[in-house]
Amino acid sequence: MGTWWWPFGSKNEADMSAGSRIQCYDNRDTFFRCLEDNNEDRSKCKALEKQFHKHCMQAWVKYFEMQREKLKAAGKPWESPNMEGQNGVRAPARP
C-alpha cells in the first residue's frame, strides 16, 4: 500500500486540539519563566523543558524559542501572547 503521507508533522507529535494547545502554552510559559528565574540555566529547568517539548509540536517549540530570543535581544521579558491557559493574558472586558 505504500507510505502514508501526513503534511502536518509526525503523527507521533502532540495533538493540538484546544485542550492540548492550552497545555502546550502553559508548559511553554512555565519553562520560560523558569529560565528567567534561573539566569538562563537550562540544567535547573530540565524537567520543565521536557514537558514543553512533550506537549508542543516541534515546529511550535522552535517558533516559541525564536520568539523568546527576539524579546530577550530587545531587553523585554517573556509575556504569554495567548489568552488561553493559566498564564494567558485575559482579553479586556467589552463595554
CSV table of N, CA and C in Angstrom, one decimal:
chain,number,residue,atom,x,y,z
A,1,MET,N,0.8,-1.2,0.0
A,1,MET,CA,0.0,0.0,0.0
A,1,MET,C,0.9,1.3,0.0
A,2,GLY,N,2.1,1.2,0.5
A,2,GLY,CA,3.0,2.3,0.4
A,2,GLY,C,3.0,3.2,1.7
A,3,THR,N,3.8,4.2,1.7
A,3,THR,CA,3.9,5.1,2.9
A,3,THR,C,2.8,6.1,2.8
A,4,TRP,N,2.1,6.3,4.0
A,4,TRP,CA,1.1,7.3,4.1
A,4,TRP,C,1.7,8.6,4.4
A,5,TRP,N,1.4,9.6,3.7
A,5,TRP,CA,2.0,10.9,3.8
A,5,TRP,C,1.1,11.8,4.7
A,6,TRP,N,1.6,12.5,5.7
A,6,TRP,CA,0.9,13.4,6.6
A,6,TRP,C,1.6,14.7,6.6
A,7,PRO,N,1.0,15.8,6.1
A,7,PRO,CA,1.7,17.1,5.8
A,7,PRO,C,1.9,17.9,7.1
A,8,PHE,N,1.4,17.5,8.2
A,8,PHE,CA,1.4,18.4,9.4
A,8,PHE,C,2.4,17.8,10.5
A,9,GLY,N,3.5,17.4,10.1
A,9,GLY,CA,4.5,16.8,11.1
A,9,GLY,C,4.2,15.4,11.4
A,10,SER,N,4.9,14.9,12.3
A,10,SER,CA,4.8,13.5,12.7
A,10,SER,C,3.5,13.1,13.3
A,11,LYS,N,2.9,12.0,13.1
A,11,LYS,CA,1.7,11.6,13.8
A,11,LYS,C,2.0,11.3,15.2
A,12,ASN,N,3.3,11.2,15.6
A,12,ASN,CA,3.7,11.0,17.0
A,12,ASN,C,3.8,12.3,17.8
A,13,GLU,N,3.7,13.4,17.1
A,13,GLU,CA,3.8,14.7,17.8
A,13,GLU,C,2.5,15.0,18.6
A,14,ALA,N,2.6,16.0,19.4
A,14,ALA,CA,1.5,16.3,20.3
A,14,ALA,C,0.3,16.7,19.5
A,15,ASP,N,-0.9,16.3,20.0
A,15,ASP,CA,-2.2,16.7,19.4
A,15,ASP,C,-2.4,18.2,19.8
A,16,MET,N,-2.9,18.9,18.8
A,16,MET,CA,-3.1,20.4,19.1
A,16,MET,C,-4.6,20.8,19.1
A,17,SER,N,-5.4,19.9,19.7
A,17,SER,CA,-6.8,20.3,20.0
A,17,SER,C,-6.8,21.4,21.0
A,18,ALA,N,-7.9,22.0,21.3
A,18,ALA,CA,-7.9,23.1,22.2
A,18,ALA,C,-7.3,22.8,23.6
A,19,GLY,N,-7.7,21.7,24.1
A,19,GLY,CA,-7.1,21.3,25.4
A,19,GLY,C,-5.6,21.1,25.4
A,20,SER,N,-5.2,20.4,24.3
A,20,SER,CA,-3.7,20.2,24.2
A,20,SER,C,-3.0,21.5,23.9
A,21,ARG,N,-3.6,22.4,23.2
A,21,ARG,CA,-2.9,23.6,22.9
A,21,ARG,C,-2.7,24.4,24.1
A,22,ILE,N,-3.7,24.5,25.0
A,22,ILE,CA,-3.6,25.2,26.3
A,22,ILE,C,-2.5,24.5,27.1
A,23,GLN,N,-2.5,23.2,27.1
A,23,GLN,CA,-1.4,22.5,27.9
A,23,GLN,C,0.0,22.9,27.3
A,24,CYS,N,0.1,23.0,26.0
A,24,CYS,CA,1.3,23.4,25.4
A,24,CYS,C,1.7,24.8,25.9
A,25,TYR,N,0.8,25.8,25.8
A,25,TYR,CA,1.0,27.1,26.2
A,25,TYR,C,1.5,27.2,27.7
A,26,ASP,N,0.8,26.5,28.5
A,26,ASP,CA,1.1,26.5,30.0
A,26,ASP,C,2.5,26.0,30.2
A,27,ASN,N,2.8,24.9,29.6
A,27,ASN,CA,4.2,24.3,29.7
A,27,ASN,C,5.3,25.2,29.2
A,28,ARG,N,5.0,25.9,28.0
A,28,ARG,CA,5.9,26.8,27.5
A,28,ARG,C,6.2,28.0,28.4
A,29,ASP,N,5.1,28.6,29.0
A,29,ASP,CA,5.2,29.7,29.9
A,29,ASP,C,6.0,29.3,31.1
A,30,THR,N,5.7,28.2,31.7
A,30,THR,CA,6.3,27.7,32.9
A,30,THR,C,7.8,27.5,32.7
A,31,PHE,N,8.2,26.9,31.6
A,31,PHE,CA,9.6,26.7,31.2
A,31,PHE,C,10.3,28.0,31.0
A,32,PHE,N,9.7,28.9,30.3
A,32,PHE,CA,10.4,30.2,30.0
A,32,PHE,C,10.5,31.0,31.3
A,33,ARG,N,9.5,30.9,32.2
A,33,ARG,CA,9.6,31.6,33.5
A,33,ARG,C,10.8,31.0,34.3
A,34,CYS,N,10.9,29.7,34.3
A,34,CYS,CA,12.0,29.1,35.0
A,34,CYS,C,13.3,29.5,34.5
A,35,LEU,N,13.5,29.6,33.2
A,35,LEU,CA,14.7,30.1,32.6
A,35,LEU,C,15.1,31.5,33.1
A,36,GLU,N,14.0,32.4,33.1
A,36,GLU,CA,14.3,33.8,33.5
A,36,GLU,C,14.6,33.8,35.0
A,37,ASP,N,13.9,33.0,35.8
A,37,ASP,CA,14.2,33.0,37.3
A,37,ASP,C,15.6,32.4,37.6
A,38,ASN,N,16.1,31.6,36.7
A,38,ASN,CA,17.4,30.9,37.0
A,38,ASN,C,18.5,31.4,36.1
A,39,ASN,N,18.5,32.6,35.6
A,39,ASN,CA,19.5,33.2,34.8
A,39,ASN,C,19.9,32.4,33.6
A,40,GLU,N,18.8,31.8,32.9
A,40,GLU,CA,19.0,31.0,31.7
A,40,GLU,C,19.7,29.7,31.9
A,41,ASP,N,19.8,29.2,33.1
A,41,ASP,CA,20.5,27.9,33.4
A,41,ASP,C,19.5,26.8,33.1
A,42,ARG,N,19.6,26.2,31.9
A,42,ARG,CA,18.7,25.2,31.5
A,42,ARG,C,18.8,23.9,32.4
A,43,SER,N,19.9,23.7,33.0
A,43,SER,CA,20.0,22.5,33.8
A,43,SER,C,19.0,22.5,35.0
A,44,LYS,N,18.7,23.7,35.5
A,44,LYS,CA,17.7,23.8,36.6
A,44,LYS,C,16.3,23.7,36.1
A,45,CYS,N,16.1,23.7,34.8
A,45,CYS,CA,14.7,23.7,34.2
A,45,CYS,C,14.5,22.5,33.3
A,46,LYS,N,15.4,21.5,33.4
A,46,LYS,CA,15.3,20.3,32.5
A,46,LYS,C,14.0,19.6,32.5
A,47,ALA,N,13.4,19.4,33.7
A,47,ALA,CA,12.1,18.7,33.7
A,47,ALA,C,11.0,19.5,33.0
A,48,LEU,N,11.0,20.8,33.2
A,48,LEU,CA,10.0,21.7,32.6
A,48,LEU,C,10.3,21.8,31.1
A,49,GLU,N,11.5,21.8,30.7
A,49,GLU,CA,11.8,21.8,29.2
A,49,GLU,C,11.3,20.5,28.6
A,50,LYS,N,11.4,19.4,29.3
A,50,LYS,CA,11.0,18.1,28.7
A,50,LYS,C,9.4,18.1,28.6
A,51,GLN,N,8.7,18.7,29.5
A,51,GLN,CA,7.3,18.8,29.4
A,51,GLN,C,6.9,19.8,28.3
A,52,PHE,N,7.6,20.8,28.1
A,52,PHE,CA,7.4,21.8,27.0
A,52,PHE,C,7.5,21.1,25.7
A,53,HIS,N,8.5,20.3,25.5
A,53,HIS,CA,8.8,19.6,24.2
A,53,HIS,C,7.7,18.4,24.1
A,54,LYS,N,7.3,17.8,25.2
A,54,LYS,CA,6.3,16.7,25.1
A,54,LYS,C,4.9,17.2,24.7
A,55,HIS,N,4.5,18.4,25.1
A,55,HIS,CA,3.2,18.9,24.9
A,55,HIS,C,3.0,19.8,23.7
A,56,CYS,N,4.1,20.2,23.1
A,56,CYS,CA,4.0,21.1,21.9
A,56,CYS,C,4.7,20.4,20.7
A,57,MET,N,4.1,20.7,19.5
A,57,MET,CA,4.7,20.3,18.3
A,57,MET,C,6.1,20.9,18.1
A,58,GLN,N,7.0,20.2,17.5
A,58,GLN,CA,8.4,20.7,17.4
A,58,GLN,C,8.5,22.0,16.6
A,59,ALA,N,7.6,22.2,15.6
A,59,ALA,CA,7.6,23.4,14.9
A,59,ALA,C,7.2,24.6,15.8
A,60,TRP,N,6.3,24.3,16.7
A,60,TRP,CA,5.9,25.3,17.7
A,60,TRP,C,7.0,25.6,18.7
A,61,VAL,N,7.7,24.6,19.1
A,61,VAL,CA,8.8,24.8,20.1
A,61,VAL,C,9.8,25.7,19.5
A,62,LYS,N,10.2,25.4,18.2
A,62,LYS,CA,11.2,26.2,17.5
A,62,LYS,C,10.7,27.7,17.4
A,63,TYR,N,9.5,27.8,17.0
A,63,TYR,CA,8.9,29.2,16.8
A,63,TYR,C,8.9,29.9,18.2
A,64,PHE,N,8.4,29.3,19.2
A,64,PHE,CA,8.3,30.0,20.5
A,64,PHE,C,9.7,30.3,21.0
A,65,GLU,N,10.7,29.4,20.8
A,65,GLU,CA,12.1,29.7,21.3
A,65,GLU,C,12.7,30.9,20.5
A,66,MET,N,12.4,31.0,19.2
A,66,MET,CA,12.9,32.1,18.4
A,66,MET,C,12.2,33.4,18.8
A,67,GLN,N,10.9,33.3,19.1
A,67,GLN,CA,10.2,34.5,19.6
A,67,GLN,C,10.8,35.0,20.9
A,68,ARG,N,11.1,34.1,21.8
A,68,ARG,CA,11.6,34.5,23.1
A,68,ARG,C,13.0,35.1,22.9
A,69,GLU,N,13.8,34.5,22.1
A,69,GLU,CA,15.2,35.1,21.8
A,69,GLU,C,15.1,36.5,21.3
A,70,LYS,N,14.1,36.8,20.4
A,70,LYS,CA,13.9,38.1,19.9
A,70,LYS,C,13.6,39.1,21.0
A,71,LEU,N,12.7,38.7,21.9
A,71,LEU,CA,12.3,39.5,23.0
A,71,LEU,C,13.5,39.8,23.9
A,72,LYS,N,14.3,38.7,24.2
A,72,LYS,CA,15.5,38.9,25.1
A,72,LYS,C,16.5,39.9,24.4
A,73,ALA,N,16.7,39.8,23.1
A,73,ALA,CA,17.6,40.7,22.4
A,73,ALA,C,17.1,42.1,22.5
A,74,ALA,N,15.8,42.3,22.6
A,74,ALA,CA,15.2,43.6,22.7
A,74,ALA,C,15.1,44.1,24.2
A,75,GLY,N,15.6,43.2,25.1
A,75,GLY,CA,15.6,43.6,26.5
A,75,GLY,C,14.2,43.5,27.2
A,76,LYS,N,13.4,42.6,26.6
A,76,LYS,CA,12.0,42.5,27.1
A,76,LYS,C,11.8,41.1,27.7
A,77,PRO,N,11.0,41.0,28.8
A,77,PRO,CA,10.8,39.7,29.4
A,77,PRO,C,9.7,39.0,28.6
A,78,TRP,N,9.6,37.7,28.8
A,78,TRP,CA,8.6,36.9,28.1
A,78,TRP,C,7.2,37.2,28.7
A,79,GLU,N,6.3,37.4,27.9
A,79,GLU,CA,4.9,37.5,28.3
A,79,GLU,C,4.1,36.6,27.4
A,80,SER,N,3.2,35.9,28.0
A,80,SER,CA,2.4,34.9,27.2
A,80,SER,C,1.5,35.7,26.2
A,81,PRO,N,1.7,35.4,24.9
A,81,PRO,CA,0.9,36.1,23.9
A,81,PRO,C,-0.5,35.6,23.6
A,82,ASN,N,-0.9,34.5,24.4
A,82,ASN,CA,-2.2,34.0,24.1
A,82,ASN,C,-3.2,34.3,25.3
A,83,MET,N,-4.4,34.1,25.0
A,83,MET,CA,-5.4,34.4,26.0
A,83,MET,C,-5.9,33.1,26.7
A,84,GLU,N,-5.3,32.0,26.4
A,84,GLU,CA,-5.7,30.7,26.9
A,84,GLU,C,-4.7,30.2,28.0
A,85,GLY,N,-5.2,29.3,28.8
A,85,GLY,CA,-4.3,28.7,29.8
A,85,GLY,C,-4.2,29.5,31.1
A,86,GLN,N,-3.5,28.9,32.1
A,86,GLN,CA,-3.4,29.6,33.4
A,86,GLN,C,-2.5,30.8,33.3
A,87,ASN,N,-1.6,30.9,32.3
A,87,ASN,CA,-0.7,32.1,32.2
A,87,ASN,C,-1.1,33.0,31.2
A,88,GLY,N,-2.2,32.8,30.6
A,88,GLY,CA,-2.7,33.6,29.5
A,88,GLY,C,-3.1,35.0,29.9
A,89,VAL,N,-2.9,35.9,28.9
A,89,VAL,CA,-3.3,37.3,29.1
A,89,VAL,C,-4.8,37.4,28.8
A,90,ARG,N,-5.5,37.9,29.8
A,90,ARG,CA,-7.0,38.0,29.6
A,90,ARG,C,-7.4,39.1,28.7
A,91,ALA,N,-8.4,38.9,27.9
A,91,ALA,CA,-8.9,39.9,26.9
A,91,ALA,C,-9.6,41.0,27.8
A,92,PRO,N,-9.4,42.3,27.4
A,92,PRO,CA,-10.1,43.3,28.1
A,92,PRO,C,-11.6,43.1,28.0
A,93,ALA,N,-12.3,43.5,29.1
A,93,ALA,CA,-13.8,43.4,29.1
A,93,ALA,C,-14.4,44.4,28.1
A,94,ARG,N,-15.4,43.9,27.4
A,94,ARG,CA,-16.1,44.7,26.5
A,94,ARG,C,-17.1,45.6,27.2
A,95,PRO,N,-17.2,46.9,26.7
A,95,PRO,CA,-18.2,47.8,27.4
A,95,PRO,C,-19.6,47.4,27.2
